[in-house]
PDB file of C-alpha atoms in Angstrom:
ATOM      1  CA  THR Q   1     302.092  62.948 -57.619  1.00 76.00           C
ATOM      2  CA  ALA Q   2     302.270  63.711 -61.355  1.00 84.00           C
ATOM      3  CA  PHE Q   3     300.703  67.125 -60.824  1.00 86.00           C
ATOM      4  CA  LEU Q   4     303.682  68.189 -58.704  1.00 87.00           C
ATOM      5  CA  HIS Q   5     305.954  67.993 -61.761  1.00 86.00           C
ATOM      6  CA  GLY Q   6     304.390  70.790 -63.806  1.00 84.00           C
ATOM      7  CA  ASP Q   7     306.367  73.982 -64.346  1.00 84.00           C
ATOM      8  CA  LEU Q   8     305.087  76.867 -62.227  1.00 87.00           C
ATOM      9  CA  LYS Q   9     304.841  79.901 -64.528  1.00 87.00           C
ATOM     10  CA  GLU Q  10     303.170  82.466 -62.309  1.00 90.00           C
ATOM     11  CA  ARG Q  11     303.917  83.791 -58.839  1.00 93.00           C
ATOM     12  CA  VAL Q  12     301.929  81.890 -56.224  1.00 92.00           C
ATOM     13  CA  TYR Q  13     302.104  82.718 -52.528  1.00 93.00           C
ATOM     14  CA  MET Q  14     300.782  80.786 -49.555  1.00 90.00           C
ATOM     15  CA  GLN Q  15     300.529  81.270 -45.824  1.00 90.00           C
ATOM     16  CA  GLN Q  16     303.200  79.680 -43.699  1.00 86.00           C
ATOM     17  CA  PRO Q  17     302.087  76.124 -42.954  1.00 84.00           C
ATOM     18  CA  PRO Q  18     301.177  75.281 -39.348  1.00 86.00           C
ATOM     19  CA  GLY Q  19     304.245  74.131 -37.446  1.00 87.00           C
ATOM     20  CA  PHE Q  20     306.617  75.899 -39.857  1.00 84.00           C
ATOM     21  CA  GLN Q  21     305.759  79.477 -38.982  1.00 83.00           C
ATOM     22  CA  ASP Q  22     308.545  81.899 -38.245  1.00 84.00           C
ATOM     23  CA  LYS Q  23     307.437  83.188 -34.855  1.00 85.00           C
ATOM     24  CA  SER Q  24     309.450  86.393 -35.294  1.00 90.00           C
ATOM     25  CA  ASN Q  25     307.691  87.072 -38.642  1.00 87.00           C
ATOM     26  CA  PRO Q  26     304.229  85.467 -38.469  1.00 84.00           C
ATOM     27  CA  GLU Q  27     302.940  87.686 -41.289  1.00 86.00           C
ATOM     28  CA  HIS Q  28     305.466  86.342 -43.793  1.00 88.00           C
ATOM     29  CA  VAL Q  29     304.227  84.225 -46.702  1.00 91.00           C
ATOM     30  CA  CYS Q  30     305.915  81.578 -48.849  1.00 89.00           C
ATOM     31  CA  LEU Q  31     306.644  82.033 -52.544  1.00 91.00           C
ATOM     32  CA  LEU Q  32     306.202  78.648 -54.238  1.00 92.00           C
ATOM     33  CA  ASN Q  33     308.835  77.281 -56.599  1.00 90.00           C
ATOM     34  CA  LYS Q  34     306.776  74.212 -57.581  1.00 89.00           C
ATOM     35  CA  TYR Q  35     303.135  73.176 -57.501  1.00 88.00           C
ATOM     36  CA  LEU Q  36     301.504  71.779 -54.375  1.00 87.00           C
ATOM     37  CA  TYR Q  37     298.534  69.446 -54.047  1.00 84.00           C
ATOM     38  CA  GLY Q  38     295.284  71.327 -54.431  1.00 85.00           C
ATOM     39  CA  LEU Q  39     296.450  74.174 -56.654  1.00 88.00           C
ATOM     40  CA  LYS Q  40     293.913  74.529 -59.450  1.00 87.00           C
ATOM     41  CA  GLN Q  41     296.637  75.228 -62.041  1.00 87.00           C
ATOM     42  CA  ALA Q  42     298.590  72.005 -61.343  1.00 88.00           C
ATOM     43  CA  PRO Q  43     296.682  69.551 -63.592  1.00 87.00           C
ATOM     44  CA  ARG Q  44     296.901  71.874 -66.606  1.00 87.00           C
ATOM     45  CA  ALA Q  45     300.614  72.545 -66.105  1.00 89.00           C
ATOM     46  CA  TRP Q  46     301.333  68.831 -65.783  1.00 90.00           C
ATOM     47  CA  PHE Q  47     299.420  68.068 -68.985  1.00 91.00           C
ATOM     48  CA  GLU Q  48     301.319  70.813 -70.847  1.00 91.00           C
ATOM     49  CA  LYS Q  49     304.632  69.359 -69.670  1.00 92.00           C
ATOM     50  CA  LEU Q  50     303.575  65.826 -70.606  1.00 94.00           C
ATOM     51  CA  SER Q  51     302.368  66.980 -74.039  1.00 95.00           C
ATOM     52  CA  SER Q  52     305.626  68.783 -74.701  1.00 95.00           C
ATOM     53  CA  SER Q  53     307.638  65.695 -73.742  1.00 96.00           C
ATOM     54  CA  LEU Q  54     305.528  63.413 -75.944  1.00 97.00           C
ATOM     55  CA  ILE Q  55     305.852  65.778 -78.909  1.00 97.00           C
ATOM     56  CA  THR Q  56     309.637  65.790 -78.406  1.00 98.00           C
ATOM     57  CA  LEU Q  57     309.510  61.977 -78.599  1.00 97.00           C
ATOM     58  CA  GLY Q  58     307.717  62.149 -81.950  1.00 97.00           C
ATOM     59  CA  PHE Q  59     304.077  61.897 -80.880  1.00 98.00           C
ATOM     60  CA  LYS Q  60     301.459  64.191 -82.359  1.00 97.00           C
ATOM     61  CA  PRO Q  61     298.266  65.199 -80.567  1.00 97.00           C
ATOM     62  CA  SER Q  62     295.133  63.932 -82.291  1.00 96.00           C
ATOM     63  CA  SER Q  63     292.797  66.490 -83.825  1.00 94.00           C
ATOM     64  CA  TYR Q  64     289.893  64.369 -82.505  1.00 94.00           C
ATOM     65  CA  ASP Q  65     290.919  64.172 -78.851  1.00 95.00           C
ATOM     66  CA  LEU Q  66     293.697  66.275 -77.291  1.00 90.00           C
ATOM     67  CA  SER Q  67     294.360  63.467 -74.794  1.00 94.00           C
ATOM     68  CA  LEU Q  68     295.269  61.085 -77.629  1.00 98.00           C
ATOM     69  CA  PHE Q  69     298.826  61.118 -78.966  1.00 98.00           C
ATOM     70  CA  VAL Q  70     299.896  59.190 -82.057  1.00 98.00           C
ATOM     71  CA  ALA Q  71     303.385  58.275 -83.295  1.00 98.00           C
ATOM     72  CA  HIS Q  72     304.384  56.468 -86.495  1.00 97.00           C
ATOM     73  CA  HIS Q  73     307.783  54.773 -86.678  1.00 94.00           C
ATOM     74  CA  ASN Q  74     309.111  52.082 -89.037  1.00 95.00           C
ATOM     75  CA  GLY Q  75     305.634  51.171 -90.256  1.00 97.00           C
ATOM     76  CA  HIS Q  76     304.221  50.859 -86.743  1.00 97.00           C
ATOM     77  CA  THR Q  77     301.682  53.116 -85.078  1.00 98.00           C
ATOM     78  CA  THR Q  78     301.660  53.806 -81.367  1.00 98.00           C
ATOM     79  CA  MET Q  79     298.636  55.437 -79.764  1.00 98.00           C
ATOM     80  CA  LEU Q  80     298.789  56.804 -76.247  1.00 97.00           C
ATOM     81  CA  LEU Q  81     295.629  57.976 -74.506  1.00 96.00           C
ATOM     82  CA  VAL Q  82     296.134  60.027 -71.352  1.00 93.00           C
ATOM     83  CA  TYR Q  83     293.487  59.708 -68.649  1.00 87.00           C
ATOM     84  CA  VAL Q  84     293.581  61.120 -65.129  1.00 79.00           C
ATOM     85  CA  ASP Q  85     290.798  60.108 -62.772  1.00 70.00           C
ATOM     86  CA  ASP Q  86     291.199  62.689 -60.005  1.00 62.00           C
ATOM     87  CA  MET Q  87     291.237  66.040 -61.762  1.00 51.00           C
TER      88      MET Q  87
END
């Protein structure tokens, strides 16, 4: 469900889902406000949102692996590696 939380930046339209069609306007389409499962842009948008949030919290992306974020605070180092298994 993480992929549903990315910010949709472009206009994406879809057909009316079965069972939700407006019978008086069957040719109408839906303009999406958020991502849906299966949209190819969703994983990237989610990762951008996650990265932005982590940077706001003081993490820096590693120059070795963009999925690795590192934060230093009070002499301690925190490393966070992001892995998604169903991209």
